[in-house]
mmCIF file of C-alpha atoms and ligand atoms in Angstrom:
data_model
loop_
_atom_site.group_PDB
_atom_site.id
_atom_site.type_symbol
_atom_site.label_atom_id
_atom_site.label_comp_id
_atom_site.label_asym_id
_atom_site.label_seq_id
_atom_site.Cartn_x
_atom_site.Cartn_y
_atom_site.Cartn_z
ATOM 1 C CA UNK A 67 -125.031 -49.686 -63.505
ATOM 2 C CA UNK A 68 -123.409 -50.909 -66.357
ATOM 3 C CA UNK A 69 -125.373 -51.945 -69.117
ATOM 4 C CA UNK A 70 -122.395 -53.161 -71.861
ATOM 5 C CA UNK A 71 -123.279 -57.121 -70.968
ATOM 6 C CA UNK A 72 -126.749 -56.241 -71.565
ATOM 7 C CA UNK A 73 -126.929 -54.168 -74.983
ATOM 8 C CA UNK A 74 -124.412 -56.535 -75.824
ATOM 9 C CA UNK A 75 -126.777 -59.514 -75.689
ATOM 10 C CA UNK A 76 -130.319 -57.240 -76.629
ATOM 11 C CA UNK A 77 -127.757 -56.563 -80.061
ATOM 12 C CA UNK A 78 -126.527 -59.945 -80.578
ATOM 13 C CA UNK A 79 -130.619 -60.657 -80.075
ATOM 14 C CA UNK A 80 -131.625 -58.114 -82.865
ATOM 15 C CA UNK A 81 -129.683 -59.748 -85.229
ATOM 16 C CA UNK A 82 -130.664 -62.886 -84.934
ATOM 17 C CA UNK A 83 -134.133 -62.144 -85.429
ATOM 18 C CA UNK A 84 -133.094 -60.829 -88.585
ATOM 19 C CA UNK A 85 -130.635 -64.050 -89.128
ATOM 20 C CA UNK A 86 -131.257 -67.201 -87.003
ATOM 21 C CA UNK A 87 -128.196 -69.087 -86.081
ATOM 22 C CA UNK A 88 -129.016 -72.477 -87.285
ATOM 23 C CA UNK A 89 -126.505 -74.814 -85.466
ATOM 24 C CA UNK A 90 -125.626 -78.234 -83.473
ATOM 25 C CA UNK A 91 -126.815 -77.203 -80.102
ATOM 26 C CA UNK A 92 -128.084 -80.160 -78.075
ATOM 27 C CA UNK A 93 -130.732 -77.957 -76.696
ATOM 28 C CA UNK A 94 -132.845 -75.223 -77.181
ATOM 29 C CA UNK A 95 -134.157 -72.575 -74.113
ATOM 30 C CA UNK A 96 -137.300 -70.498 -75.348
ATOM 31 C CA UNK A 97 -138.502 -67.215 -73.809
ATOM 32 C CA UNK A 98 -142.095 -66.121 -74.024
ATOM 33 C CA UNK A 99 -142.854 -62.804 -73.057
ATOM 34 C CA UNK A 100 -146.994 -62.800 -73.755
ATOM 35 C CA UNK A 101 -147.546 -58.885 -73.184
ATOM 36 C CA UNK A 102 -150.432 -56.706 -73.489
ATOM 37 C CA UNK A 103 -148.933 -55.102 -76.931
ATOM 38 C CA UNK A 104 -146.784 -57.596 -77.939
ATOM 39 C CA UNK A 105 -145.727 -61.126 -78.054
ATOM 40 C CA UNK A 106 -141.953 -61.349 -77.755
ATOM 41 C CA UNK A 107 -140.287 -65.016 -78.454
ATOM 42 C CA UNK A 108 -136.284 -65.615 -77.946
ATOM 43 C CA UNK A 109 -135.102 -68.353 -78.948
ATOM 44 C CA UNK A 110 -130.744 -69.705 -76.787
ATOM 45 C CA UNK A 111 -128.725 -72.348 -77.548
ATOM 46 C CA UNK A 112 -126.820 -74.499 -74.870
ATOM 47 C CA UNK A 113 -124.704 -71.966 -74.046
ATOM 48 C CA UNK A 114 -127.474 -69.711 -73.314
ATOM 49 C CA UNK A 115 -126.228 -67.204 -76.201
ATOM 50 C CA UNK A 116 -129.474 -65.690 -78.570
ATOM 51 C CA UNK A 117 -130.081 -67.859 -81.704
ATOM 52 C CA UNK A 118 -133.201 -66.514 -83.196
ATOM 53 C CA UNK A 119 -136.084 -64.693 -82.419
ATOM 54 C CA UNK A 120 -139.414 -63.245 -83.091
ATOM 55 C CA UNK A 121 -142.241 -60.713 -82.007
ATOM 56 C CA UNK A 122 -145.139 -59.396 -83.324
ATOM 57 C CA UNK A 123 -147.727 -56.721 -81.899
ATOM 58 C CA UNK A 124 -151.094 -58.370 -80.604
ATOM 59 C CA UNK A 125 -154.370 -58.267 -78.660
ATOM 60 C CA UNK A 126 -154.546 -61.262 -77.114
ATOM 61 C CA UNK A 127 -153.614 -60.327 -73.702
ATOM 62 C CA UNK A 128 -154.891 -57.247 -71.423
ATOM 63 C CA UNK A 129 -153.011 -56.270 -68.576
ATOM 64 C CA UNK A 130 -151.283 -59.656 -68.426
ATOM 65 C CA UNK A 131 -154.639 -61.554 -68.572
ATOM 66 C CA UNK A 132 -154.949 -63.717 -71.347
ATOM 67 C CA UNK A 133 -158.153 -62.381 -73.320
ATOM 68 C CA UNK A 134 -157.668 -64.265 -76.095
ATOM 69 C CA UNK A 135 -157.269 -67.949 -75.314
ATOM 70 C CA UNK A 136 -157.390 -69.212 -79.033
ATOM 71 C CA UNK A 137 -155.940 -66.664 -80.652
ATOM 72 C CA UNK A 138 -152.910 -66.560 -78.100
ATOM 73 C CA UNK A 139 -152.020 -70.128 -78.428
ATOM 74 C CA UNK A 140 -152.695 -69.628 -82.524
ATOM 75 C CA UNK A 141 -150.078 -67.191 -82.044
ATOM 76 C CA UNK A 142 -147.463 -68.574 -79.722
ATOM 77 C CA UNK A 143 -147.623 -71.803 -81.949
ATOM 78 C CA UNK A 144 -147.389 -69.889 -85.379
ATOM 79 C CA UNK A 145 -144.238 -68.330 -83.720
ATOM 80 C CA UNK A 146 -142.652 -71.506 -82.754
ATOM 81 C CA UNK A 147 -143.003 -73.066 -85.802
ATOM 82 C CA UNK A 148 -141.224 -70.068 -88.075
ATOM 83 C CA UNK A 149 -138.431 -70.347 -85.427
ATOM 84 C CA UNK A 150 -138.435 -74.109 -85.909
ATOM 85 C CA UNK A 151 -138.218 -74.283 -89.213
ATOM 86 C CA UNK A 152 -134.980 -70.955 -89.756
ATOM 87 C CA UNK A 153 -133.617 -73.559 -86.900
ATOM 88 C CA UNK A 154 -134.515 -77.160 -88.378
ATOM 89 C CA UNK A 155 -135.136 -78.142 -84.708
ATOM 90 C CA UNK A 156 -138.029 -78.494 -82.751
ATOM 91 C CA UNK A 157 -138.040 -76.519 -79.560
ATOM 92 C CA UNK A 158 -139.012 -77.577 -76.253
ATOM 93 C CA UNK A 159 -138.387 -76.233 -73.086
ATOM 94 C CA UNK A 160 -140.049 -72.889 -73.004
ATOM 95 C CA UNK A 161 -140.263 -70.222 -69.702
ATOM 96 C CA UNK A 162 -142.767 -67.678 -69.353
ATOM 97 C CA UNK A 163 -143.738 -64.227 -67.550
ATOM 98 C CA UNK A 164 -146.550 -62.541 -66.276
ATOM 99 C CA UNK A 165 -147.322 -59.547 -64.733
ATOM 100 C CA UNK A 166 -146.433 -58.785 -60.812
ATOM 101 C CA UNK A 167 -149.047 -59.667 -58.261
ATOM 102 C CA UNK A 168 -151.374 -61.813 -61.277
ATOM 103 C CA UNK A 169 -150.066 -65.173 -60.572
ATOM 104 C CA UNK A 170 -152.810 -66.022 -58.980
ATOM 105 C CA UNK A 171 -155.578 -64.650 -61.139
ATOM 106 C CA UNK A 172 -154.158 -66.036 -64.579
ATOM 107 C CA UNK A 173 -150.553 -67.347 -63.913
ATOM 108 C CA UNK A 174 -152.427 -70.416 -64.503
ATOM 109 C CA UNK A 175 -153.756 -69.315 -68.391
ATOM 110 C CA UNK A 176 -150.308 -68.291 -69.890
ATOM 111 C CA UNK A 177 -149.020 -71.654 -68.896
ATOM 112 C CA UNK A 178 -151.889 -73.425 -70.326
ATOM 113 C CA UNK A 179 -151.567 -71.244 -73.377
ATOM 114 C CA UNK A 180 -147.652 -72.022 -73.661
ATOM 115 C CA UNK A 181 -148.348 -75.908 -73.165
ATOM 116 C CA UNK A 182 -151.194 -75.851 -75.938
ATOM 117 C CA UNK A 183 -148.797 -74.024 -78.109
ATOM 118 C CA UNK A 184 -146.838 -77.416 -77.795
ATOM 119 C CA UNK A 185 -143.892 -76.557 -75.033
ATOM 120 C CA UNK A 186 -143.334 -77.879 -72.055
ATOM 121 C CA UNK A 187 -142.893 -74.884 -69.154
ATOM 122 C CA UNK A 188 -139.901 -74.789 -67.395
ATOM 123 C CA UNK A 189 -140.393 -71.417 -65.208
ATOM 124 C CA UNK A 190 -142.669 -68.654 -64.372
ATOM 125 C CA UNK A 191 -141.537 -65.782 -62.934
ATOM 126 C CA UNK A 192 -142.647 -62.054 -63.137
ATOM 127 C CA UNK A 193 -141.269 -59.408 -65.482
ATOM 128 C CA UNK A 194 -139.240 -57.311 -63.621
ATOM 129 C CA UNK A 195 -137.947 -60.041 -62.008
ATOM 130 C CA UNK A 196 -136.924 -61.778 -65.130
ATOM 131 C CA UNK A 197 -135.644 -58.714 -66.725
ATOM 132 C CA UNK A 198 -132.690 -58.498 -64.074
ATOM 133 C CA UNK A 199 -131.193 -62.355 -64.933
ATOM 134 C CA UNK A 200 -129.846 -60.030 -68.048
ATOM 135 C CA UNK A 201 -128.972 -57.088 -66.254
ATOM 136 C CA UNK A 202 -127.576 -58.314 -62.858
ATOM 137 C CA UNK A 203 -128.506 -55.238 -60.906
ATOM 138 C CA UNK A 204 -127.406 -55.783 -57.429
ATOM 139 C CA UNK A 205 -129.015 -53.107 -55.715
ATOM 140 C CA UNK A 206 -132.114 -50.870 -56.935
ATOM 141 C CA UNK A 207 -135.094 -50.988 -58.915
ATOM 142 C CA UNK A 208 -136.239 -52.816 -62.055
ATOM 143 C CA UNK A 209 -139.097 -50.985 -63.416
ATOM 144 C CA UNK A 210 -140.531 -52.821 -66.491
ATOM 145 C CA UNK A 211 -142.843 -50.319 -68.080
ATOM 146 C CA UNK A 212 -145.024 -52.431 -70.779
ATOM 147 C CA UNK A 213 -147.871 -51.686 -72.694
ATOM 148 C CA UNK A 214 -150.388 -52.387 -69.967
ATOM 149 C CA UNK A 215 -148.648 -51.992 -66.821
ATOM 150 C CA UNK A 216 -145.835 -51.120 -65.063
ATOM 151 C CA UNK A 217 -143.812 -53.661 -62.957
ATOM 152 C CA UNK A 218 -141.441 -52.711 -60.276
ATOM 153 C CA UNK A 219 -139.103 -55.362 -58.736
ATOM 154 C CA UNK A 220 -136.717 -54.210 -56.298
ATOM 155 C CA UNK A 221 -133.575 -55.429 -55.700
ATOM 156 C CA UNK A 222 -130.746 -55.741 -52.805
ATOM 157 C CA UNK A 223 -127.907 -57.674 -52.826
ATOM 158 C CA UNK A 224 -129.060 -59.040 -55.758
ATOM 159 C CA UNK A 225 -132.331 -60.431 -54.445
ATOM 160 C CA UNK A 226 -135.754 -59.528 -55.419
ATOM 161 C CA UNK A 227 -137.256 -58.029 -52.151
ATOM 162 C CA UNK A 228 -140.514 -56.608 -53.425
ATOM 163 C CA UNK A 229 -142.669 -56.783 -57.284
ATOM 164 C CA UNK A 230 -145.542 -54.485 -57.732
ATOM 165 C CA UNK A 231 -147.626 -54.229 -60.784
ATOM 166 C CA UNK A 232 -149.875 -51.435 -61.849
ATOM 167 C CA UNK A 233 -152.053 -50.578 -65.014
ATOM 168 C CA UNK A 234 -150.330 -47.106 -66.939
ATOM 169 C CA UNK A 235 -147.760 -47.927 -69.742
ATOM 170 C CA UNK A 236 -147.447 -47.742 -73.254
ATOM 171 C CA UNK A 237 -151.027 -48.281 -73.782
ATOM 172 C CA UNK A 238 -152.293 -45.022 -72.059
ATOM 173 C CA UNK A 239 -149.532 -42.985 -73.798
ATOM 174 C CA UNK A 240 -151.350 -44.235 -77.061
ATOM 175 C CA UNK A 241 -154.691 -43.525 -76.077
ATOM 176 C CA UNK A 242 -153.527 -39.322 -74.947
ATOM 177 C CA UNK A 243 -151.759 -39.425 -78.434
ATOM 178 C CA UNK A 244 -154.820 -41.169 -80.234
ATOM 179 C CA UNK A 245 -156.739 -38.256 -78.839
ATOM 180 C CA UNK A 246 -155.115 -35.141 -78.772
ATOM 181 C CA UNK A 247 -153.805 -36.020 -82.382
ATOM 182 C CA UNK A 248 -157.510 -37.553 -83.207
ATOM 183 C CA UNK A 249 -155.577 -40.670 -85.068
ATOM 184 C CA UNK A 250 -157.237 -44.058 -84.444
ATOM 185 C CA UNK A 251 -154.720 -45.965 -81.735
ATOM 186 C CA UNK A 252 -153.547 -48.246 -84.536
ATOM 187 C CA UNK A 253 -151.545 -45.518 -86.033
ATOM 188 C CA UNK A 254 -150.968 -43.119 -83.101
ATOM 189 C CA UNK A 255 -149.418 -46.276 -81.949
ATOM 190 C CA UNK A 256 -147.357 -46.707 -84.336
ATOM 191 C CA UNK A 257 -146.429 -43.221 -84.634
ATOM 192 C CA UNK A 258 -145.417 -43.146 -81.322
ATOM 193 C CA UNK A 259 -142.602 -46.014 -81.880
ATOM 194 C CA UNK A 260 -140.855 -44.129 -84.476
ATOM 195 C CA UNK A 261 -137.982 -42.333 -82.835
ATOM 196 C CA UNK A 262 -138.121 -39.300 -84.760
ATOM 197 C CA UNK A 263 -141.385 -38.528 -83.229
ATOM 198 C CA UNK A 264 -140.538 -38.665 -79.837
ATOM 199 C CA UNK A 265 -139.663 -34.865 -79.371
ATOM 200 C CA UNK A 266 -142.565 -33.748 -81.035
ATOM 201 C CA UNK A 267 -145.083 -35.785 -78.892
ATOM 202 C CA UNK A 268 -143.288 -35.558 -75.115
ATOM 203 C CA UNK A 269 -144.953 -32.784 -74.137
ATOM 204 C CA UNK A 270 -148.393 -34.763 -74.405
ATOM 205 C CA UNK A 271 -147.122 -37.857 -73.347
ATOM 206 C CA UNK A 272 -146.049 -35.975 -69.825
ATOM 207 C CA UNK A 273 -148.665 -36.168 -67.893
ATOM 208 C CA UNK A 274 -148.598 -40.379 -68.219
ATOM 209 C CA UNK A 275 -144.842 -40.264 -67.743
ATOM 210 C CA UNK A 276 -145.726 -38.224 -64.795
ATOM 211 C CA UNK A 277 -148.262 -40.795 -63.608
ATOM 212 C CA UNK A 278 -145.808 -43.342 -63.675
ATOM 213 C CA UNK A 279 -143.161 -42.070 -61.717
ATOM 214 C CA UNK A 280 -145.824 -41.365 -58.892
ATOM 215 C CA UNK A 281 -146.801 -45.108 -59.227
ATOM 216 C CA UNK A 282 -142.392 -45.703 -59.265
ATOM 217 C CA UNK A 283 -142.423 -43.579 -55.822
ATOM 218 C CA UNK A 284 -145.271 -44.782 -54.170
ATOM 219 C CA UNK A 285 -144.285 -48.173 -54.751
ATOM 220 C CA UNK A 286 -140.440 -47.898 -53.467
ATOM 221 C CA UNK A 287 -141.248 -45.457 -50.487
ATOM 222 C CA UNK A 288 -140.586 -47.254 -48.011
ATOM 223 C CA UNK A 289 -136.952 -47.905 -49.721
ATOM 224 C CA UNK A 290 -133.422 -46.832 -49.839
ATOM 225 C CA UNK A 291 -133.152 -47.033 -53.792
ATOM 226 C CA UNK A 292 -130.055 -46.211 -55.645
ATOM 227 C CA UNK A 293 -130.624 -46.362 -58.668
ATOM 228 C CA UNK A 294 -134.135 -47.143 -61.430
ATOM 229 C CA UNK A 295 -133.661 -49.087 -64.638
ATOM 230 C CA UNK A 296 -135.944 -48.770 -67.147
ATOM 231 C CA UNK A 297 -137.026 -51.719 -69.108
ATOM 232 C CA UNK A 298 -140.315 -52.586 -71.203
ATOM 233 C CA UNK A 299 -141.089 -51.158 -74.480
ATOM 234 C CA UNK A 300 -142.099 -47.769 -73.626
ATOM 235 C CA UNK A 301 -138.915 -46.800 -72.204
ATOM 236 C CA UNK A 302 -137.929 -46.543 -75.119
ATOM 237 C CA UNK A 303 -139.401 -43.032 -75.016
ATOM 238 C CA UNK A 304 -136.740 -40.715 -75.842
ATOM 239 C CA UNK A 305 -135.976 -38.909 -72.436
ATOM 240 C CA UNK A 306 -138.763 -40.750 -70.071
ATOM 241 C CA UNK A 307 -135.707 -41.662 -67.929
ATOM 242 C CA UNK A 308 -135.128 -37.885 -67.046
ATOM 243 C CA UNK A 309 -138.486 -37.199 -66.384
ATOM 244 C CA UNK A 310 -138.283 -40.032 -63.895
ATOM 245 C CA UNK A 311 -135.718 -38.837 -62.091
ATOM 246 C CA UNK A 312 -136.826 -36.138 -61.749
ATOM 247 C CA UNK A 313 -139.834 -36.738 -60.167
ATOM 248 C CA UNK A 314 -138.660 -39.936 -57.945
ATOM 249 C CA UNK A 315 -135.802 -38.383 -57.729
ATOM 250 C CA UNK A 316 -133.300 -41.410 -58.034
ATOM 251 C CA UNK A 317 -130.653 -41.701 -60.457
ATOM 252 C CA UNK A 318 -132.663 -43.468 -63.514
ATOM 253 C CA UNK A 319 -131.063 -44.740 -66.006
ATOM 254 C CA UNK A 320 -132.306 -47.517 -69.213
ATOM 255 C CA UNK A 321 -130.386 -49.811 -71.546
ATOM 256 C CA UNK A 322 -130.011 -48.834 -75.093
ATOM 257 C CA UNK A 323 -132.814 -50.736 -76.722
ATOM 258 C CA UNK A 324 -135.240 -51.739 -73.198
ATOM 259 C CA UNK A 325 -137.589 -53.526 -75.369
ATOM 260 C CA UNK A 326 -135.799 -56.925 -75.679
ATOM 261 C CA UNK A 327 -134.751 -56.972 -72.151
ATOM 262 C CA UNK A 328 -137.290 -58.626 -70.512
ATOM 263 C CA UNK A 329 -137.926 -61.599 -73.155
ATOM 264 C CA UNK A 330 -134.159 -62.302 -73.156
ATOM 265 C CA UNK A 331 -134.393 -62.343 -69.015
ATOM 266 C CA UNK A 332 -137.186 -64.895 -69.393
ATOM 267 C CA UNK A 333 -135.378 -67.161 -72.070
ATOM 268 C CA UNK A 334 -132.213 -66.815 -69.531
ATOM 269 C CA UNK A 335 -134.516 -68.491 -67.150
ATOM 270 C CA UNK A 336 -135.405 -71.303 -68.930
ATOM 271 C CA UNK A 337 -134.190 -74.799 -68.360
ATOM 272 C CA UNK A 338 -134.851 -78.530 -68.864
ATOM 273 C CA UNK A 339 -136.604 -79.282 -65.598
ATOM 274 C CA UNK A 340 -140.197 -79.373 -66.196
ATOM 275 C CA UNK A 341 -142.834 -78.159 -63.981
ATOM 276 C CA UNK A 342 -146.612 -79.274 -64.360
HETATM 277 N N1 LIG B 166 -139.656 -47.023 -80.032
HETATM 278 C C1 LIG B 166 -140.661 -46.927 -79.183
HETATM 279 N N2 LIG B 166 -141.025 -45.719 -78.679
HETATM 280 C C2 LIG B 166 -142.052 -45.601 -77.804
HETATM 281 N N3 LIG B 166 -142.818 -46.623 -77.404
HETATM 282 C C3 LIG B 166 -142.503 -47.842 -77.878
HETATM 283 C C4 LIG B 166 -141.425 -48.074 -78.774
HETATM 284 N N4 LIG B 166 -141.362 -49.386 -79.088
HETATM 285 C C5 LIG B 166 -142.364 -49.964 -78.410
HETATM 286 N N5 LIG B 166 -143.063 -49.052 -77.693
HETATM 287 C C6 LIG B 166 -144.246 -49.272 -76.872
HETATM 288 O O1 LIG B 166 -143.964 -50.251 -75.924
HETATM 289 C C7 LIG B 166 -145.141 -50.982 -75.607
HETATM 290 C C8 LIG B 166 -144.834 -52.451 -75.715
HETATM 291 O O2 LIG B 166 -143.823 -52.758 -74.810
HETATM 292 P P1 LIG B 166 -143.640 -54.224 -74.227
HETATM 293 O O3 LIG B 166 -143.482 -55.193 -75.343
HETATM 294 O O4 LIG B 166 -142.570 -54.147 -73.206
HETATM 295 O O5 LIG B 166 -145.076 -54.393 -73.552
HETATM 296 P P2 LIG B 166 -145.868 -55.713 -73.243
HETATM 297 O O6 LIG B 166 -144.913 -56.677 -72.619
HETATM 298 O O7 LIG B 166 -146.612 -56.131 -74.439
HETATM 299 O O8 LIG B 166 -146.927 -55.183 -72.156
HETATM 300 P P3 LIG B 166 -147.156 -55.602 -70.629
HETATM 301 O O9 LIG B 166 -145.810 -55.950 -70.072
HETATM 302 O O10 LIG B 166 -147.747 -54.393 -69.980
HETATM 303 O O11 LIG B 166 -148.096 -56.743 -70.670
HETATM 304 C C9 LIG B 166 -146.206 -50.547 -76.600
HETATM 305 O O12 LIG B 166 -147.085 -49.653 -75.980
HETATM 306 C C10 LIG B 166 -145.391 -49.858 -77.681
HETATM 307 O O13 LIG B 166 -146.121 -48.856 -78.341
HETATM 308 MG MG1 LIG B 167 -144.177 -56.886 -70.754
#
């Protein structure tokens, strides 16, 4: 798989977090990714290219459930308007994702947090699934691993065949950290996003990494895969992808920053057509 189109776009993203892209498009597509650690916003112009961008680390959802009603839409809506205003537009059309196999359960809550926020929904599709509109894997295995959960979509002939969700991500890897370093899960959490940690705290973090390529295998078994890609925030975990392979033993491979994937997917989604 070749992930040039991807980092390509996940870069471009980056910096226009840093510096929106104020311009003359006639329309704006928004991506919301409401996750369990963090709320992701990506803002495209009418050419679908990234314009601006925002996230910030929250508590307002668990597992994709929205736990948080008020503070969520607080949230999404103090987001929109800082992207607003570094655009001088006002933004509209918005898509969102949840978690595989929840649609049911509280598909119905993001979109009513997304509408409140002052959108109006265009799409909502699952993460996995959404991740691969940016990487265009044709045959394999999406595997979105979050901070709640991890999401498996897999793909042939560029169709999404099968999504599975289930609770172990980023989350967990925290809490083993928080204890076996006896920091409060504020700061082992943020010590485990600084890269330079990452050798130092593998070995504890193995066991989860373990855990989740069990999930990976149980959930694909009755598949020909050729190939994982690791998305989601805590693949970012230097050399989780060998571990992986390892243990599923398919070829895994991850873009070079997997945190942005997903959000971008969803904005890539997004349209003018309005569902209710
Ligand atoms: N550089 C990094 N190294 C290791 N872990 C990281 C890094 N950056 C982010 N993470 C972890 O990734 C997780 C957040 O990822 P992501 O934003 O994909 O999850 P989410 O969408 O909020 O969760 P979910 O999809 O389960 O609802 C957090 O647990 C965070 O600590
Ligand atoms: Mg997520």
């Amino acid at each position: 798989m070749n992930f040039k189109h991807c980092d390509d776009f996940v870069k471009e993203f980056e910096n226009v977090i840093k510096n929106p892209k104020k311009g003359k498009s006639s329309v704006y597509y928004t991506g919301i990714d409401l996750g369990t650690a963090c709320v992701v916003m990506a803002v495209l112009d009418e050419n679908y290219r990234p314009v601006a961008g925002a996230f910030q680390y929250a508590d307002v959802v668990k597992d994709g459930m929205v736990v948080d009603y008020i503070g969520a839409i607080r949230l999404v809506g103090a987001m929109k308007e800082k992207l607003e205003d570094a655009l001088e537009t006002e933004l509209i059309y918005a898509s969102a994702a949840i978690p595989p196999g929840t649609d049911n359960l509280d598909g119905g809550a993001v979109k009513n947090v997304v509408q409140a926020a002052g959108f109006e929904i265009t799409s909502i599709l699952d993460e996995p699934t959404a991740a691969n509109k940016l990487l265009g894997m044709e045959n394999g295995a999406v595997v979105d691993i979050g901070g709640g959960t991890t999401g498996i979509s897999l793909i042939k002939d560029g169709e999404v065949v099968l999504v599975t969700d289930e609770a172990t991500g980023g989350t967990h890897f925290t809490l083993v950290l928080s204890g076996a370093y006896k920091k409060p899960f504020k700061e082992a959490d943020e010590y485990k996003r600084k890269f330079e940690n990452h050798k130092e705290i593998f070995p504890v973090l193995k066991p989860v990494v373990e855990k989740i390529s069990t999930i990976i295998s149980k959930s694909v078994k009755d598949h020909q895969v050729e190939e994982l890609v690791l998305v989601g925030g805590s693949s970012c975990l230097t050399g989780i992808e060998a571990i992986i392979e390892d243990m599923t033993g398919i070829p895994t491979h991850k873009p070079m920053n997997p945190l942005f994937v997903t959000p971008l997917g969803i904005a890539l989604s997004c349209s003018k057509e309005i569902i209710d």
